[in-house]
mmCIF file of C-alpha atoms in Angstrom:
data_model
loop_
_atom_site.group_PDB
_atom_site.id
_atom_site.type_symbol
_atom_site.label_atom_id
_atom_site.label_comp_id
_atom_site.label_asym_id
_atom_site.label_seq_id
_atom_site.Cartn_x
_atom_site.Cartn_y
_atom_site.Cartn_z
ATOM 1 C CA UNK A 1 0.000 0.000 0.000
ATOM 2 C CA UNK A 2 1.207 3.671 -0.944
ATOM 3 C CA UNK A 3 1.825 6.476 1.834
ATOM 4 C CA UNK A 4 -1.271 7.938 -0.438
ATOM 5 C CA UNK A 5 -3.692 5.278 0.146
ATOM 6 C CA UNK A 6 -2.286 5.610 4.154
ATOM 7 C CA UNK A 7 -3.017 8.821 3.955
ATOM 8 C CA UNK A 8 -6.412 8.807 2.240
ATOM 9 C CA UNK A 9 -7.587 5.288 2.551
ATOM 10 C CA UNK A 10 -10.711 5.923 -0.134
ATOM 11 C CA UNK A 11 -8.018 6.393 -2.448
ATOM 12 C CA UNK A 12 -7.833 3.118 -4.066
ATOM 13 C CA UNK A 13 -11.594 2.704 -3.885
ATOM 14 C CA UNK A 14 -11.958 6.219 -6.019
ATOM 15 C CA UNK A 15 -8.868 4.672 -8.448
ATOM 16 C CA UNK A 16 -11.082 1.792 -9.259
ATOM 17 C CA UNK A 17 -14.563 4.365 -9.965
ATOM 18 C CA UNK A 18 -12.339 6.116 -12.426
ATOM 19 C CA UNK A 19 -11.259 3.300 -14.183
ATOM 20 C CA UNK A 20 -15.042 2.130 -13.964
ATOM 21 C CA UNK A 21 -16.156 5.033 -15.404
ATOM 22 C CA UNK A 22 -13.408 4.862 -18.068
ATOM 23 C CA UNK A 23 -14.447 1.849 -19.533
ATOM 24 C CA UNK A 24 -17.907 2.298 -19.879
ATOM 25 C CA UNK A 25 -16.774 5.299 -22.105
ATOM 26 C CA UNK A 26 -14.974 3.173 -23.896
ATOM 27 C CA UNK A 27 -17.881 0.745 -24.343
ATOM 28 C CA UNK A 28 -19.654 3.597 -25.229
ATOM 29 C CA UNK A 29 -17.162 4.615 -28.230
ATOM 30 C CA UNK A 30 -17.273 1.210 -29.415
ATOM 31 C CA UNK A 31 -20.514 0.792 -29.793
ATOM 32 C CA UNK A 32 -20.786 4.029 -31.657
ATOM 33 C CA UNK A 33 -17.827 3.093 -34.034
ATOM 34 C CA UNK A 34 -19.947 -0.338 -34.569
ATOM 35 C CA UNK A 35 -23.295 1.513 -35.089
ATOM 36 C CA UNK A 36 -21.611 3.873 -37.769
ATOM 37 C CA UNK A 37 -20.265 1.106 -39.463
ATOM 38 C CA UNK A 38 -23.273 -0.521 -39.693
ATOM 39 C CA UNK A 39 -24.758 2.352 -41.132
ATOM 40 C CA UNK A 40 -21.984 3.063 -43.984
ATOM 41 C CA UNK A 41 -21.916 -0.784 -44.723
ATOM 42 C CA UNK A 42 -26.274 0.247 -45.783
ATOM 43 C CA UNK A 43 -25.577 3.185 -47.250
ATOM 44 C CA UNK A 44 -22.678 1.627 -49.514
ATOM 45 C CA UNK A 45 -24.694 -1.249 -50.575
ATOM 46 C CA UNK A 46 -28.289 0.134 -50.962
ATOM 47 C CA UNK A 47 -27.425 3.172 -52.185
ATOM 48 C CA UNK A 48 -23.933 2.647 -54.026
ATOM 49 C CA UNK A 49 -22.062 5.388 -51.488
ATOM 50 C CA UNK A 50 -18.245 5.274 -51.255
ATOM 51 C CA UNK A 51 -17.808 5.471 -47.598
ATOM 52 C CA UNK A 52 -14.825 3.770 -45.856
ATOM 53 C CA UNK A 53 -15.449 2.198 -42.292
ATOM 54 C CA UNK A 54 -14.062 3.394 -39.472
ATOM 55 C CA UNK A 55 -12.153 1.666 -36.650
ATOM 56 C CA UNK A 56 -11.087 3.050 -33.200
ATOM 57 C CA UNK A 57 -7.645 3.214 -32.418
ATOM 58 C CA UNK A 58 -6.417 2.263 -29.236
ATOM 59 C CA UNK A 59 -3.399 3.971 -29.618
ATOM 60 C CA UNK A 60 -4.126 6.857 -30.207
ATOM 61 C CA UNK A 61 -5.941 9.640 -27.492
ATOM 62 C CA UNK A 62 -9.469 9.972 -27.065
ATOM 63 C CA UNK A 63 -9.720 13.229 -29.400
ATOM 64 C CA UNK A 64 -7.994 11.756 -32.152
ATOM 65 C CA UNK A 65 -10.709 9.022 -32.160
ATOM 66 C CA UNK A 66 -13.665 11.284 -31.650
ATOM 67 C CA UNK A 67 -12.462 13.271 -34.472
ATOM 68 C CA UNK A 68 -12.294 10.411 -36.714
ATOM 69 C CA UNK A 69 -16.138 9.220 -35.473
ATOM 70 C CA UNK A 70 -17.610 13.139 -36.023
ATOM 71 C CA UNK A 71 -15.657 13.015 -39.921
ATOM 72 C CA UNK A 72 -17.707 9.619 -40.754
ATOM 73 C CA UNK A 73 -21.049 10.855 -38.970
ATOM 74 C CA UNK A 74 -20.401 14.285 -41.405
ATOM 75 C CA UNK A 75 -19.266 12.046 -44.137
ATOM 76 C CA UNK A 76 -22.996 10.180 -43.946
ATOM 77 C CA UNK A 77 -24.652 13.585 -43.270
ATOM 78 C CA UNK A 78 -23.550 14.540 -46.172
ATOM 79 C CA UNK A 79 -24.811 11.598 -48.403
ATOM 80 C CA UNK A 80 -28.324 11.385 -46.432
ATOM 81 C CA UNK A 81 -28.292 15.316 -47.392
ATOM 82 C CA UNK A 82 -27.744 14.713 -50.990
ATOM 83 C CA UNK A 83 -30.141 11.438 -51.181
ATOM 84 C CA UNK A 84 -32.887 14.038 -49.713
ATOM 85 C CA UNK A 85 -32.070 16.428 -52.382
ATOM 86 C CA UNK A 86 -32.858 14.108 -55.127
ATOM 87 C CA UNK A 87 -35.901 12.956 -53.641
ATOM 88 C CA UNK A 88 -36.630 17.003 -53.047
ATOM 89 C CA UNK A 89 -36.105 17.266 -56.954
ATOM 90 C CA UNK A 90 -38.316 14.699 -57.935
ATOM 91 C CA UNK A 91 -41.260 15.027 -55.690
ATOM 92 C CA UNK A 92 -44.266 17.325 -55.747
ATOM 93 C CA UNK A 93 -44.038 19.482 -52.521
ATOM 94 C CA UNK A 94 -47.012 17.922 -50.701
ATOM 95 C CA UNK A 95 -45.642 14.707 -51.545
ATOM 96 C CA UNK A 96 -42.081 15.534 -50.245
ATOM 97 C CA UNK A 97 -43.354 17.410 -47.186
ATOM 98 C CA UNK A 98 -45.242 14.211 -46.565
ATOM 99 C CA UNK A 99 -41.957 12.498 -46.731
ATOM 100 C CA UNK A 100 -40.674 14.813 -43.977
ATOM 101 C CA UNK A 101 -43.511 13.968 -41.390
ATOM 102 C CA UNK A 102 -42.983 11.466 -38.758
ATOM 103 C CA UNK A 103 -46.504 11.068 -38.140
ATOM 104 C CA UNK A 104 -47.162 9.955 -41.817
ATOM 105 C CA UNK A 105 -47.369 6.063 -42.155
ATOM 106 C CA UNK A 106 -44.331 4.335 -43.386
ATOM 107 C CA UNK A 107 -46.799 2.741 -45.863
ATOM 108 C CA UNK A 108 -47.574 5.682 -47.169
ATOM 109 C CA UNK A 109 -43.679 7.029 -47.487
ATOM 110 C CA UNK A 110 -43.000 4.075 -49.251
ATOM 111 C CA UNK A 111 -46.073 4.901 -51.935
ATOM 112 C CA UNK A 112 -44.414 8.412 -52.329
ATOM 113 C CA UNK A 113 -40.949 6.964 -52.952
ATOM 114 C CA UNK A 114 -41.948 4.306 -55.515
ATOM 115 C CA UNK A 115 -43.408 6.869 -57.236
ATOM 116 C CA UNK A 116 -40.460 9.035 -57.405
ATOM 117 C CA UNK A 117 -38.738 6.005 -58.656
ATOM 118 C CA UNK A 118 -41.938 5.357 -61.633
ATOM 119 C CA UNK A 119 -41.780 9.225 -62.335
ATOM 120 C CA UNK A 120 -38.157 10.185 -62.312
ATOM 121 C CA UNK A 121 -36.464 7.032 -63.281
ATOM 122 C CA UNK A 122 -34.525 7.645 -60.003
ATOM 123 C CA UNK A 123 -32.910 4.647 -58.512
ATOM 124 C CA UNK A 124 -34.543 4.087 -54.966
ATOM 125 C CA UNK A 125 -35.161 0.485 -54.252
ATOM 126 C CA UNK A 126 -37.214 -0.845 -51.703
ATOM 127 C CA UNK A 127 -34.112 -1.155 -49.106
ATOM 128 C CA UNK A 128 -32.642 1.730 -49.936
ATOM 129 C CA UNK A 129 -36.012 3.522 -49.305
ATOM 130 C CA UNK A 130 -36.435 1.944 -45.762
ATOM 131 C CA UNK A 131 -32.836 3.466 -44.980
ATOM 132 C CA UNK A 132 -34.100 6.979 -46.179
ATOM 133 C CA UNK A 133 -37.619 7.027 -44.166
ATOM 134 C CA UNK A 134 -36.083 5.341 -40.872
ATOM 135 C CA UNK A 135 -32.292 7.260 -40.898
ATOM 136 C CA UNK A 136 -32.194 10.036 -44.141
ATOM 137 C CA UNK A 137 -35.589 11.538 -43.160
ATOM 138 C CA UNK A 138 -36.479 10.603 -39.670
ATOM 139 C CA UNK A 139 -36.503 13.762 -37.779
ATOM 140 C CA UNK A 140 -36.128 11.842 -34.560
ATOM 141 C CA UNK A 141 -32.949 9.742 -36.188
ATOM 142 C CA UNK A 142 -31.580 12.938 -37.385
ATOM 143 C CA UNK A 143 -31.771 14.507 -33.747
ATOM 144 C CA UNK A 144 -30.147 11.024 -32.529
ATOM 145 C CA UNK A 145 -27.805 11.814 -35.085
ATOM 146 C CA UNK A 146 -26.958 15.003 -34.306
ATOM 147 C CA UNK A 147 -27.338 14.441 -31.119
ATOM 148 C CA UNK A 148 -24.367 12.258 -30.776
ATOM 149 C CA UNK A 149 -21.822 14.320 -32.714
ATOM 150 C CA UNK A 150 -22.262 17.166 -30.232
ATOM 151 C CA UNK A 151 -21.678 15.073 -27.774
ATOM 152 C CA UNK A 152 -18.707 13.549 -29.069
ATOM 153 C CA UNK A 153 -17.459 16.231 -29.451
ATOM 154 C CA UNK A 154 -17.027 17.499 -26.148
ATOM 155 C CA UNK A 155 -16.176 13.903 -25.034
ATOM 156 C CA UNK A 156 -12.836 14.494 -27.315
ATOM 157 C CA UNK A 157 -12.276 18.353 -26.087
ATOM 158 C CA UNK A 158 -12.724 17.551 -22.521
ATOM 159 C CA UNK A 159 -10.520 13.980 -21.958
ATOM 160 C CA UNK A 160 -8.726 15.063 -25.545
ATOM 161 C CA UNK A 161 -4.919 14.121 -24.219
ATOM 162 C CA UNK A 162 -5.788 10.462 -22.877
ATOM 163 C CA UNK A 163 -4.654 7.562 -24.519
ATOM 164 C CA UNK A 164 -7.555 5.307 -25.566
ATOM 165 C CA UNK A 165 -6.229 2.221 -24.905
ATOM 166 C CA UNK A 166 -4.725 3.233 -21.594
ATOM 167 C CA UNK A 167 -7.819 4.115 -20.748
ATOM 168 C CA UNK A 168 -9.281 -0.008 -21.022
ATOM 169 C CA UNK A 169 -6.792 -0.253 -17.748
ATOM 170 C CA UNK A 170 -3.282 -0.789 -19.112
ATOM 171 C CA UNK A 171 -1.051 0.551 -16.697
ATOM 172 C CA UNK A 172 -3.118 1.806 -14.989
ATOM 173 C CA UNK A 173 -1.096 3.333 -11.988
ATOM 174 C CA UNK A 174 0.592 5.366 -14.793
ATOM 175 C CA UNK A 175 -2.200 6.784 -16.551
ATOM 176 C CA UNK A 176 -4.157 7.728 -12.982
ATOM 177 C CA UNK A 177 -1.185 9.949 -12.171
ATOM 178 C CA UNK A 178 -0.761 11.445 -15.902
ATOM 179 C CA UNK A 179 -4.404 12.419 -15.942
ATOM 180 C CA UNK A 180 -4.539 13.431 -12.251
ATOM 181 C CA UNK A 181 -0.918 14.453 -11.613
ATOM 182 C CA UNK A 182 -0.878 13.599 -7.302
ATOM 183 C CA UNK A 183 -2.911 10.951 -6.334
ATOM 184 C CA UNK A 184 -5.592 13.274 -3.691
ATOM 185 C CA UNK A 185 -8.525 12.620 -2.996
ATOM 186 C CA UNK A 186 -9.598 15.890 -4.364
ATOM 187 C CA UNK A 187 -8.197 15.526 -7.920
ATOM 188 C CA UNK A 188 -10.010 11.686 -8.086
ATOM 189 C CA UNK A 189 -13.363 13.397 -6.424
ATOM 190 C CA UNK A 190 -13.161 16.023 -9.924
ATOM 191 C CA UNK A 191 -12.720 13.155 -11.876
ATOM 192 C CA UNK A 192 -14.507 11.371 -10.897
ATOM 193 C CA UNK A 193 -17.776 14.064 -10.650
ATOM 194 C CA UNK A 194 -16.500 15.157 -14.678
ATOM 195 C CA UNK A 195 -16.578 11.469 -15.682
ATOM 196 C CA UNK A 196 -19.976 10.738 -14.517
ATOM 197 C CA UNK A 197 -21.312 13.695 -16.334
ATOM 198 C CA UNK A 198 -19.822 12.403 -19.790
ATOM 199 C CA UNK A 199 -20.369 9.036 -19.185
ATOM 200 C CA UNK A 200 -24.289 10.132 -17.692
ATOM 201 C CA UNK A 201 -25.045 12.093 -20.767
ATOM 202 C CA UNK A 202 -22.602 10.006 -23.423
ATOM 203 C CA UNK A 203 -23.982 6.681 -22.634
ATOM 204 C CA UNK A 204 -27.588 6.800 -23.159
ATOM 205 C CA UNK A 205 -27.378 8.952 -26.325
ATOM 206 C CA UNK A 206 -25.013 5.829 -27.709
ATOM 207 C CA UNK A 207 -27.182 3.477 -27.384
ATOM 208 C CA UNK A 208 -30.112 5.630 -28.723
ATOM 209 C CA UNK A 209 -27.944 6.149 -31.859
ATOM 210 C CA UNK A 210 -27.341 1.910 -32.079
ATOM 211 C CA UNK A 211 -31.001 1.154 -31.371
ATOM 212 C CA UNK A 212 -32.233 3.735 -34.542
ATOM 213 C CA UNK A 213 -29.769 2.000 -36.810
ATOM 214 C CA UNK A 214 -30.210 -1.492 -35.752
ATOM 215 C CA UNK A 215 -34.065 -0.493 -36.457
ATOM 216 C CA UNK A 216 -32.870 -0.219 -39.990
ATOM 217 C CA UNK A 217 -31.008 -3.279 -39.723
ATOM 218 C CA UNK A 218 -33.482 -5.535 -38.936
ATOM 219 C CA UNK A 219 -36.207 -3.953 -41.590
ATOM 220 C CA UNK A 220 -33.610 -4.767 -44.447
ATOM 221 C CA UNK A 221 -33.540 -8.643 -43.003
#
């Protein structure tokens, strides 16, 4: 035992809440990196996209691997965007606007699209129009969407300088004092109190964002 856990005997109790807390970010991440996958593996093959799958990077600190998870979530923004624009092109207003409201059946959506695809010769198959009214045009998948990138984001500016895979408890003596500095019971406490906020408000949204695309997922089956 250290003169520090003498000294504050909650110490190593506090050590072990941190790397808790740690991993189920990093649970968190993962399942996000899986989720986007997922959803660039759908987009590529219903809709002929040319998106290249991510994979975290253990090495590497927890902004660098945020950053690469927001530039894949922009990457599909951007190709949901440009789907919507071609159905916008091809679609009488009411129709599209119809298109647009999550109260409208799917049914009926998928009526409106296979008429787009009769009228304007535009290629929207069946699949590839169940990705566009559950994920392109969902308001409450875009929100889950966009929900998640903000919050990424300040996952990577706030814990920006730790090492991912440190964080999964190599080492982890080292990394406790390189992201505290002195082991106190003061410096865990702040931890501590700023990893439960991430992980409070990172966790949930995470799996909201798997559940909408494994939604997709399982209508395509």
């Amino acid at each position: 035992m250290s003169w520090s856990d003498i000294l504050y005997p909650g110490n190593p109790a506090r050590r072990e809440k941190v790397v808790r807390l740690h991993q189920e970010l990093l649970n968190s991440m993962e399942l996000n990196f899986d989720a986007t996958n997922e959803l660039i593996g759908m987009l590529n093959i219903h809709w002929h996209c040319g998106l290249c799958p991510i994979k975290m990077k253990t090495s590497d600190t927890i902004r660098e691997n945020c950053d690469l998870l927001l530039a894949a979530m922009t990457s599909i923004q951007g190709e949901l965007k440009a789907i919507d624009e071609k159905l916008r092109s091809c679609l009488e207003p009411d129709l599209y606007r119809k298109l647009h409201d999550f109260q409208e059946m799917d049914q009926s959506k998928m009526k409106i699209l296979r008429t787009a695809t009769q009228v304007a010769s535009v290629a929207i198959g069946i699949t590839a129009a169940a990705i566009i009214i559950k994920v392109g045009l969902s308001a409450v998948a875009s929100r889950v969407l966009s929900n998640v990138m903000m919050i990424v984001a300040r996952v990577g500016t706030t814990l920006g300088g730790a090492v991912l895979g440190a964080i999964a408890g190599v080492g982890i003596d080292l990394i406790i004092s390189a992201i505290l500095g002195a082991i106190e019971r003061k410096d865990l406490e702040e931890k501590i109190r700023e990893l439960q906020e991430i992980v409070d408000e990172f966790k949930p949204a995470s799996k909201e964002y798997s559940k909408a695309i494994m939604k997709v997922t399982l209508l395509l089956e």
